[in-house]
Amino acid sequence: MPSFGLTIAETARALGLSTDALRYYERDGLLLRAVPRSTSGHRRYEPQDLRWIELVTKLRSTGMPIRDVRRYAELVRAGEGNETARLELLHAHRRQVLADLAQVTAHLSAIDHKIGIYEDKLEGRSLSA
Amino acid sequence: MPSFGLTIAETARALGLSTDALRYYERDGLLLRAVPRSTSGHRRYEPQDLRWIELVTKLRSTGMPIRDVRRYAELVRAGEGNETARLELLHAHRRQVLADLAQVTAHLSAIDHKIGIYEDKLEGRSLSA
DNA sequence: GTCAGCCCTGGAGCGCACTCCAGGTCAAAC
DNA sequence: GTTTGACCTGGAGTGCGCTCCAGGGCTGAC
C-alpha cells in the first residue's frame, strides 16, 4: 500500500525538473522541509511540497541564484515574524528582474535592427552592413 | 607616438567588460579579426572592433551562448553570400529571447502576487500564506 | 639605470548549478 | 528465489564563462 504523494520521478515530470535536481534542492536547503518518505525510504512529495518547489522554479527561472532561494526558504522555515525580511528579499529580486527585462528588451531591439538590415539586403534594397 | 585606437583597458571600460574577457573573446574566435597591435605588441582596438564587440555584448546579454556568437562571427568573417544563414541564426535567437521574456514575465507576475500577499499581511488585512 | 605601470602569453582555477556514477536496498512480477 | 526497476546515498565530474596567475617585455619618469 503506497504512502500518499508523488514519487520523485512523477514530481520531476510534473515540474519539469530532473530527479537529480530535486534531490539537490533538498540537500542544499531550498525546500521547507525534508520530503516525507515511504516505509522503504523513497521520497513521497505531497501537495505542499509541490507548491513550494513550483515557487522555487519560478524564482530560479527569473534568475534568482540558489543562494538567495535558500535564504528565502530559511526565512519561511523560521516561521512568522520575519515577513518584512521576506518581502524585502522578494522586492529586491523583483527590481532585479525588471532591470534585466529592460536591458534584454533594449538589446533585442538592436538585434531586430540588425535583422532588418539583412532582410533589406536580401530583398535587393541593399544598404550598409 | 601612440598607434591609433584604444588600449585594452580603455576598451574594457568603454564596453563594461574585463580585459580578461576581451582577450578571451579574441582567443575564442568571437571577434571578426585579430585586434591590431602597437609596435610593442599591445592591442589597439579600432572603432570597427568596438562596434563589433558591442554587438557581441548585446547577443551575450540577451542569452546567446558563446558558441553561437562564434558561429555568427564565422559567418560574417566568411564574407558576403551567407546572409541567409546569418539571418536565420539571428531569427532563431530572437525567437528564443521572446520566449524567455514571456516566461520571465509570467513568472514575475506570480512573484508579484506573492509580494501582494505579504503586503496585505503586514497591513493587518491578513490573508493566507 | 631602475622603477612603476601597462601590457603580453599560456595555462590553471573558480563559481554556479546541476548531472552522473557506483554500489546498494527494496518490492512486486514472474 | 531471482530478476526487474525504481529509488537510495555520497561523492566525483561536467559545461559554461570567465578570472586569476606566474613569468616576462616595453616604455616613460625620475
mmCIF file of C-alpha atoms (C1' of nucleotides) in Angstrom:
data_model
loop_
_atom_site.group_PDB
_atom_site.id
_atom_site.type_symbol
_atom_site.label_atom_id
_atom_site.label_comp_id
_atom_site.label_asym_id
_atom_site.label_seq_id
_atom_site.Cartn_x
_atom_site.Cartn_y
_atom_site.Cartn_z
ATOM 1 C CA MET A 1 0.000 0.000 0.000
ATOM 2 C CA PRO A 2 1.505 3.236 -1.179
ATOM 3 C CA SER A 3 2.015 6.172 1.111
ATOM 4 C CA PHE A 4 0.255 9.172 -0.345
ATOM 5 C CA GLY A 5 2.108 11.600 -2.506
ATOM 6 C CA LEU A 6 4.054 11.535 -5.742
ATOM 7 C CA THR A 7 7.295 9.679 -6.330
ATOM 8 C CA ILE A 8 10.361 11.685 -7.208
ATOM 9 C CA ALA A 9 10.011 10.718 -10.878
ATOM 10 C CA GLU A 10 6.401 11.851 -11.014
ATOM 11 C CA THR A 11 7.269 15.098 -9.295
ATOM 12 C CA ALA A 12 10.141 15.717 -11.676
ATOM 13 C CA ARG A 13 7.872 15.173 -14.659
ATOM 14 C CA ALA A 14 5.161 17.382 -13.221
ATOM 15 C CA LEU A 15 7.510 20.279 -12.547
ATOM 16 C CA GLY A 16 9.866 19.949 -15.487
ATOM 17 C CA LEU A 17 12.890 19.197 -13.330
ATOM 18 C CA SER A 18 15.255 16.241 -13.119
ATOM 19 C CA THR A 19 15.192 13.861 -10.190
ATOM 20 C CA ASP A 20 18.778 14.850 -9.533
ATOM 21 C CA ALA A 21 17.781 18.497 -9.316
ATOM 22 C CA LEU A 22 15.031 17.644 -6.825
ATOM 23 C CA ARG A 23 17.435 15.773 -4.590
ATOM 24 C CA TYR A 24 19.984 18.560 -4.991
ATOM 25 C CA TYR A 25 17.465 21.239 -3.943
ATOM 26 C CA GLU A 26 16.590 19.256 -0.859
ATOM 27 C CA ARG A 27 20.200 18.647 0.145
ATOM 28 C CA ASP A 28 21.018 22.286 -0.478
ATOM 29 C CA GLY A 29 18.335 23.621 1.819
ATOM 30 C CA LEU A 30 15.992 25.100 -0.793
ATOM 31 C CA LEU A 31 12.966 23.213 0.489
ATOM 32 C CA LEU A 32 10.821 23.964 3.503
ATOM 33 C CA ARG A 33 11.209 20.512 4.977
ATOM 34 C CA ALA A 34 12.767 17.138 4.344
ATOM 35 C CA VAL A 35 10.424 15.470 1.888
ATOM 36 C CA PRO A 36 8.498 12.663 3.671
ATOM 37 C CA ARG A 37 9.466 9.085 2.897
ATOM 38 C CA SER A 38 7.602 5.860 2.265
ATOM 39 C CA THR A 39 8.358 2.901 4.540
ATOM 40 C CA SER A 40 11.031 1.838 2.082
ATOM 41 C CA GLY A 41 12.726 5.218 2.317
ATOM 42 C CA HIS A 42 11.573 6.603 -1.036
ATOM 43 C CA ARG A 43 10.520 10.247 -1.214
ATOM 44 C CA ARG A 44 6.796 10.963 -1.401
ATOM 45 C CA TYR A 45 6.094 14.538 -2.431
ATOM 46 C CA GLU A 46 2.896 15.996 -1.017
ATOM 47 C CA PRO A 47 0.894 18.893 -2.477
ATOM 48 C CA GLN A 48 2.550 21.405 -0.174
ATOM 49 C CA ASP A 49 5.968 20.248 -1.339
ATOM 50 C CA LEU A 50 4.885 20.565 -4.957
ATOM 51 C CA ARG A 51 3.571 24.064 -4.408
ATOM 52 C CA TRP A 52 6.758 25.223 -2.767
ATOM 53 C CA ILE A 53 9.009 23.681 -5.394
ATOM 54 C CA GLU A 54 6.918 25.311 -8.071
ATOM 55 C CA LEU A 55 7.634 28.671 -6.471
ATOM 56 C CA VAL A 56 11.312 27.754 -6.330
ATOM 57 C CA THR A 57 11.330 27.062 -10.067
ATOM 58 C CA LYS A 58 9.728 30.446 -10.686
ATOM 59 C CA LEU A 59 12.328 32.205 -8.615
ATOM 60 C CA ARG A 60 15.090 30.250 -10.311
ATOM 61 C CA SER A 61 13.812 30.775 -13.836
ATOM 62 C CA THR A 62 13.587 34.508 -13.240
ATOM 63 C CA GLY A 63 17.256 34.421 -12.377
ATOM 64 C CA MET A 64 17.383 34.208 -8.604
ATOM 65 C CA PRO A 65 20.577 32.448 -7.514
ATOM 66 C CA ILE A 66 20.336 29.251 -5.495
ATOM 67 C CA ARG A 67 21.865 31.022 -2.522
ATOM 68 C CA ASP A 68 19.055 33.583 -2.397
ATOM 69 C CA VAL A 69 16.373 30.941 -2.780
ATOM 70 C CA ARG A 70 17.958 29.215 0.196
ATOM 71 C CA ARG A 71 17.880 32.412 2.221
ATOM 72 C CA TYR A 72 14.225 32.834 1.388
ATOM 73 C CA ALA A 73 13.472 29.235 2.360
ATOM 74 C CA GLU A 74 15.292 29.789 5.647
ATOM 75 C CA LEU A 75 13.109 32.797 6.404
ATOM 76 C CA VAL A 76 9.930 30.873 5.686
ATOM 77 C CA ARG A 77 11.145 27.922 7.761
ATOM 78 C CA ALA A 78 11.874 30.293 10.645
ATOM 79 C CA GLY A 79 8.127 30.914 10.893
ATOM 80 C CA GLU A 80 6.070 34.025 11.266
ATOM 81 C CA GLY A 81 7.582 37.292 12.363
ATOM 82 C CA ASN A 82 10.034 37.918 9.566
ATOM 83 C CA GLU A 83 7.591 38.849 6.832
ATOM 84 C CA THR A 84 9.342 42.163 6.354
ATOM 85 C CA ALA A 85 12.593 40.393 5.554
ATOM 86 C CA ARG A 86 10.853 38.034 3.126
ATOM 87 C CA LEU A 87 9.147 40.931 1.453
ATOM 88 C CA GLU A 88 12.375 42.807 1.072
ATOM 89 C CA LEU A 89 14.064 39.820 -0.497
ATOM 90 C CA LEU A 90 11.240 39.431 -2.993
ATOM 91 C CA HIS A 91 11.191 43.141 -3.727
ATOM 92 C CA ALA A 92 14.920 43.184 -4.371
ATOM 93 C CA HIS A 93 14.508 40.269 -6.728
ATOM 94 C CA ARG A 94 11.631 41.997 -8.467
ATOM 95 C CA ARG A 95 13.720 45.098 -9.076
ATOM 96 C CA GLN A 96 16.488 42.937 -10.495
ATOM 97 C CA VAL A 97 14.119 41.095 -12.813
ATOM 98 C CA LEU A 98 12.639 44.362 -14.085
ATOM 99 C CA ALA A 99 16.124 45.711 -14.758
ATOM 100 C CA ASP A 100 17.063 42.532 -16.619
ATOM 101 C CA LEU A 101 13.875 42.656 -18.651
ATOM 102 C CA ALA A 102 14.528 46.272 -19.611
ATOM 103 C CA GLN A 103 18.077 45.504 -20.680
ATOM 104 C CA VAL A 104 17.171 42.437 -22.678
ATOM 105 C CA THR A 105 14.342 44.308 -24.355
ATOM 106 C CA ALA A 106 16.639 47.179 -25.291
ATOM 107 C CA HIS A 107 19.319 44.872 -26.664
ATOM 108 C CA LEU A 108 16.736 42.852 -28.520
ATOM 109 C CA SER A 109 15.657 45.910 -30.411
ATOM 110 C CA ALA A 110 19.231 46.487 -31.545
ATOM 111 C CA ILE A 111 19.285 42.893 -32.771
ATOM 112 C CA ASP A 112 15.970 43.433 -34.510
ATOM 113 C CA HIS A 113 17.506 46.388 -36.266
ATOM 114 C CA LYS A 114 20.326 44.152 -37.472
ATOM 115 C CA ILE A 115 17.791 41.626 -38.694
ATOM 116 C CA GLY A 116 16.042 44.373 -40.622
ATOM 117 C CA ILE A 117 19.271 45.276 -42.344
ATOM 118 C CA TYR A 118 19.827 41.728 -43.543
ATOM 119 C CA GLU A 119 16.249 41.435 -44.711
ATOM 120 C CA ASP A 120 16.555 44.609 -46.738
ATOM 121 C CA LYS A 121 19.799 43.335 -48.209
ATOM 122 C CA LEU A 122 18.274 40.038 -49.205
ATOM 123 C CA GLU A 123 15.439 41.837 -50.915
ATOM 124 C CA GLY A 124 17.913 43.716 -53.065
ATOM 125 C CA ARG A 125 17.225 47.050 -51.408
ATOM 126 C CA SER A 126 20.828 46.893 -50.276
ATOM 127 C CA LEU A 127 22.027 49.227 -47.527
ATOM 128 C CA SER A 128 25.089 49.210 -45.268
ATOM 129 C CA ALA A 129 26.310 46.234 -43.240
ATOM 130 C CA MET B 1 53.655 58.344 -30.617
ATOM 131 C CA PRO B 2 50.708 56.112 -29.991
ATOM 132 C CA SER B 3 49.236 53.929 -32.700
ATOM 133 C CA PHE B 4 45.625 54.872 -33.134
ATOM 134 C CA GLY B 5 42.946 53.022 -31.280
ATOM 135 C CA LEU B 6 42.088 52.287 -27.683
ATOM 136 C CA THR B 7 44.125 50.184 -25.315
ATOM 137 C CA ILE B 8 42.570 47.033 -23.913
ATOM 138 C CA ALA B 9 41.898 48.760 -20.591
ATOM 139 C CA GLU B 10 40.152 51.680 -22.279
ATOM 140 C CA THR B 11 38.094 49.324 -24.393
ATOM 141 C CA ALA B 12 37.135 47.273 -21.373
ATOM 142 C CA ARG B 13 35.995 50.384 -19.534
ATOM 143 C CA ALA B 14 34.063 51.654 -22.531
ATOM 144 C CA LEU B 15 32.189 48.406 -23.033
ATOM 145 C CA GLY B 16 31.776 47.285 -19.449
ATOM 146 C CA LEU B 17 33.881 44.175 -19.879
ATOM 147 C CA SER B 18 37.074 42.969 -18.213
ATOM 148 C CA THR B 19 40.377 42.915 -20.073
ATOM 149 C CA ASP B 20 40.417 39.180 -19.475
ATOM 150 C CA ALA B 21 37.055 38.815 -21.175
ATOM 151 C CA LEU B 22 38.284 40.791 -24.179
ATOM 152 C CA ARG B 23 41.327 38.575 -24.576
ATOM 153 C CA TYR B 24 39.154 35.508 -24.036
ATOM 154 C CA TYR B 25 36.701 36.569 -26.749
ATOM 155 C CA GLU B 26 39.534 37.069 -29.193
ATOM 156 C CA ARG B 27 41.163 33.736 -28.427
ATOM 157 C CA ASP B 28 37.817 32.008 -28.653
ATOM 158 C CA GLY B 29 37.024 33.274 -32.130
ATOM 159 C CA LEU B 30 34.213 35.679 -31.247
ATOM 160 C CA LEU B 31 35.827 38.616 -32.996
ATOM 161 C CA LEU B 32 35.959 39.368 -36.706
ATOM 162 C CA ARG B 33 39.717 39.713 -36.771
ATOM 163 C CA ALA B 34 42.781 39.612 -34.600
ATOM 164 C CA VAL B 35 42.857 43.012 -32.924
ATOM 165 C CA PRO B 36 45.708 45.096 -34.385
ATOM 166 C CA ARG B 37 48.797 45.634 -32.239
ATOM 167 C CA SER B 38 51.057 48.576 -31.475
ATOM 168 C CA THR B 39 54.782 48.204 -32.227
ATOM 169 C CA SER B 40 55.249 46.898 -28.699
ATOM 170 C CA GLY B 41 52.652 44.178 -29.249
ATOM 171 C CA HIS B 42 49.833 45.757 -27.259
ATOM 172 C CA ARG B 43 46.301 45.567 -28.621
ATOM 173 C CA ARG B 44 44.849 48.709 -30.165
ATOM 174 C CA TYR B 45 41.100 48.478 -30.619
ATOM 175 C CA GLU B 46 39.759 50.443 -33.572
ATOM 176 C CA PRO B 47 36.189 51.722 -33.986
ATOM 177 C CA GLN B 48 35.167 48.718 -36.075
ATOM 178 C CA ASP B 49 36.415 46.391 -33.337
ATOM 179 C CA LEU B 50 34.475 48.360 -30.745
ATOM 180 C CA ARG B 51 31.298 48.237 -32.802
ATOM 181 C CA TRP B 52 31.531 44.501 -33.283
ATOM 182 C CA ILE B 53 32.293 43.769 -29.648
ATOM 183 C CA GLU B 54 29.356 45.930 -28.665
ATOM 184 C CA LEU B 55 27.120 43.697 -30.771
ATOM 185 C CA VAL B 56 28.706 40.664 -29.144
ATOM 186 C CA THR B 57 27.830 42.012 -25.708
ATOM 187 C CA LYS B 58 24.244 42.532 -26.845
ATOM 188 C CA LEU B 59 23.992 38.983 -28.107
ATOM 189 C CA ARG B 60 25.602 37.676 -24.932
ATOM 190 C CA SER B 61 23.466 39.701 -22.569
ATOM 191 C CA THR B 62 20.320 38.507 -24.291
ATOM 192 C CA GLY B 63 21.457 34.975 -23.548
ATOM 193 C CA MET B 64 23.170 33.812 -26.696
ATOM 194 C CA PRO B 65 25.802 31.184 -25.801
ATOM 195 C CA ILE B 66 29.440 31.863 -26.680
ATOM 196 C CA ARG B 67 29.335 29.016 -29.185
ATOM 197 C CA ASP B 68 26.549 30.648 -31.197
ATOM 198 C CA VAL B 69 28.240 34.030 -31.147
ATOM 199 C CA ARG B 70 31.304 32.272 -32.549
ATOM 200 C CA ARG B 71 29.229 30.694 -35.302
ATOM 201 C CA TYR B 72 27.815 34.061 -36.185
ATOM 202 C CA ALA B 73 31.281 35.630 -36.249
ATOM 203 C CA GLU B 74 32.459 32.827 -38.517
ATOM 204 C CA LEU B 75 29.648 33.563 -40.950
ATOM 205 C CA VAL B 76 30.472 37.255 -41.022
ATOM 206 C CA ARG B 77 34.184 36.509 -41.458
ATOM 207 C CA ALA B 78 33.354 34.227 -44.372
ATOM 208 C CA GLY B 79 32.165 37.294 -46.251
ATOM 209 C CA GLU B 80 29.142 38.014 -48.363
ATOM 210 C CA GLY B 81 26.948 35.266 -49.673
ATOM 211 C CA ASN B 82 25.732 33.694 -46.454
ATOM 212 C CA GLU B 83 23.343 36.415 -45.366
ATOM 213 C CA THR B 84 20.521 33.889 -45.246
ATOM 214 C CA ALA B 85 22.405 31.803 -42.704
ATOM 215 C CA ARG B 86 23.208 34.861 -40.595
ATOM 216 C CA LEU B 87 19.601 35.936 -40.714
ATOM 217 C CA GLU B 88 18.408 32.551 -39.654
ATOM 218 C CA LEU B 89 20.782 32.481 -36.721
ATOM 219 C CA LEU B 90 19.577 35.896 -35.585
ATOM 220 C CA HIS B 91 15.946 34.943 -36.089
ATOM 221 C CA ALA B 92 16.381 31.780 -34.040
ATOM 222 C CA HIS B 93 17.964 33.809 -31.289
ATOM 223 C CA ARG B 94 15.166 36.356 -31.465
ATOM 224 C CA ARG B 95 12.557 33.651 -31.035
ATOM 225 C CA GLN B 96 14.437 32.301 -28.038
ATOM 226 C CA VAL B 97 14.700 35.728 -26.434
ATOM 227 C CA LEU B 98 10.989 36.367 -26.915
ATOM 228 C CA ALA B 99 10.171 33.012 -25.352
ATOM 229 C CA ASP B 100 12.445 33.768 -22.402
ATOM 230 C CA LEU B 101 10.902 37.200 -21.955
ATOM 231 C CA ALA B 102 7.417 35.727 -21.963
ATOM 232 C CA GLN B 103 8.346 33.110 -19.381
ATOM 233 C CA VAL B 104 10.110 35.541 -17.088
ATOM 234 C CA THR B 105 7.220 37.963 -17.348
ATOM 235 C CA ALA B 106 4.710 35.265 -16.482
ATOM 236 C CA HIS B 107 6.739 34.023 -13.524
ATOM 237 C CA LEU B 108 7.307 37.548 -12.338
ATOM 238 C CA SER B 109 3.605 38.099 -12.059
ATOM 239 C CA ALA B 110 3.320 35.036 -9.825
ATOM 240 C CA ILE B 111 6.043 36.548 -7.657
ATOM 241 C CA ASP B 112 4.231 39.858 -7.651
ATOM 242 C CA HIS B 113 1.173 38.051 -6.401
ATOM 243 C CA LYS B 114 3.238 36.618 -3.548
ATOM 244 C CA ILE B 115 4.511 40.086 -2.745
ATOM 245 C CA GLY B 116 0.938 41.336 -2.606
ATOM 246 C CA ILE B 117 0.068 38.668 -0.088
ATOM 247 C CA TYR B 118 2.880 39.701 2.245
ATOM 248 C CA GLU B 119 1.967 43.354 1.907
ATOM 249 C CA ASP B 120 -1.624 42.649 2.837
ATOM 250 C CA LYS B 121 -0.420 40.611 5.782
ATOM 251 C CA LEU B 122 1.815 43.361 7.043
ATOM 252 C CA GLU B 123 -1.008 45.819 6.841
ATOM 253 C CA GLY B 124 -3.083 43.646 9.129
ATOM 254 C CA ARG B 125 -5.554 42.680 6.413
ATOM 255 C CA SER B 126 -4.229 39.169 6.896
ATOM 256 C CA LEU B 127 -4.958 36.512 4.277
ATOM 257 C CA SER B 128 -3.461 33.092 3.550
ATOM 258 C CA ALA B 129 0.254 32.356 3.171
ATOM 259 C "C1'" DG C 1 69.720 52.596 -14.826
ATOM 260 C "C1'" DT C 2 65.975 51.353 -12.152
ATOM 261 C "C1'" DC C 3 61.320 51.637 -11.076
ATOM 262 C "C1'" DA C 4 56.331 51.729 -11.979
ATOM 263 C "C1'" DG C 5 52.726 50.732 -14.796
ATOM 264 C "C1'" DC C 6 50.539 48.625 -18.501
ATOM 265 C "C1'" DC C 7 50.598 45.039 -21.408
ATOM 266 C "C1'" DC C 8 51.787 40.140 -23.142
ATOM 267 C "C1'" DT C 9 51.149 34.638 -23.116
ATOM 268 C "C1'" DG C 10 49.781 30.031 -21.699
ATOM 269 C "C1'" DG C 11 47.596 27.687 -18.583
ATOM 270 C "C1'" DA C 12 45.428 26.751 -14.191
ATOM 271 C "C1'" DG C 13 41.480 27.780 -11.235
ATOM 272 C "C1'" DC C 14 36.816 29.083 -9.981
ATOM 273 C "C1'" DG C 15 31.651 29.594 -9.012
ATOM 274 C "C1'" DC C 16 27.461 28.037 -10.449
ATOM 275 C "C1'" DA C 17 24.003 24.677 -10.995
ATOM 276 C "C1'" DC C 18 23.411 20.822 -11.800
ATOM 277 C "C1'" DT C 19 24.497 15.755 -13.672
ATOM 278 C "C1'" DC C 20 26.383 11.376 -13.397
ATOM 279 C "C1'" DC C 21 28.000 7.337 -11.192
ATOM 280 C "C1'" DA C 22 28.994 3.255 -8.198
ATOM 281 C "C1'" DG C 23 27.305 0.423 -5.106
ATOM 282 C "C1'" DG C 24 23.395 -0.799 -2.600
ATOM 283 C "C1'" DT C 25 18.204 -1.517 -0.885
ATOM 284 C "C1'" DC C 26 13.522 -2.871 -1.518
ATOM 285 C "C1'" DA C 27 9.199 -4.661 -3.516
ATOM 286 C "C1'" DA C 28 6.442 -6.559 -6.868
ATOM 287 C "C1'" DA C 29 6.438 -9.751 -11.000
ATOM 288 C "C1'" DC C 30 7.473 -13.948 -12.756
ATOM 289 C "C1'" DG D 1 14.101 -17.214 -5.495
ATOM 290 C "C1'" DT D 2 15.733 -14.317 -8.877
ATOM 291 C "C1'" DT D 3 15.073 -10.690 -11.897
ATOM 292 C "C1'" DT D 4 13.486 -6.063 -12.863
ATOM 293 C "C1'" DG D 5 13.055 -1.445 -11.990
ATOM 294 C "C1'" DA D 6 12.583 2.491 -9.238
ATOM 295 C "C1'" DC D 7 14.763 4.504 -5.688
ATOM 296 C "C1'" DC D 8 18.594 5.457 -2.175
ATOM 297 C "C1'" DT D 9 23.434 7.804 -0.710
ATOM 298 C "C1'" DG D 10 27.842 10.156 -1.021
ATOM 299 C "C1'" DG D 11 30.792 11.969 -3.870
ATOM 300 C "C1'" DA D 12 33.035 12.898 -8.238
ATOM 301 C "C1'" DG D 13 32.503 15.072 -12.749
ATOM 302 C "C1'" DT D 14 30.766 18.483 -16.230
ATOM 303 C "C1'" DG D 15 29.923 22.712 -19.121
ATOM 304 C "C1'" DC D 16 29.900 27.406 -19.126
ATOM 305 C "C1'" DG D 17 32.065 31.717 -18.971
ATOM 306 C "C1'" DC D 18 35.041 33.825 -17.423
ATOM 307 C "C1'" DT D 19 39.055 35.091 -13.836
ATOM 308 C "C1'" DC D 20 43.470 34.744 -11.980
ATOM 309 C "C1'" DC D 21 48.281 33.934 -12.025
ATOM 310 C "C1'" DA D 22 53.308 33.416 -12.999
ATOM 311 C "C1'" DG D 23 56.793 34.923 -15.565
ATOM 312 C "C1'" DG D 24 58.225 38.232 -18.751
ATOM 313 C "C1'" DG D 25 58.640 42.569 -22.035
ATOM 314 C "C1'" DC D 26 58.374 47.776 -23.217
ATOM 315 C "C1'" DT D 27 58.270 52.462 -22.165
ATOM 316 C "C1'" DG D 28 58.484 56.699 -19.897
ATOM 317 C "C1'" DA D 29 59.582 59.203 -15.495
ATOM 318 C "C1'" DC D 30 62.822 60.089 -12.320
#
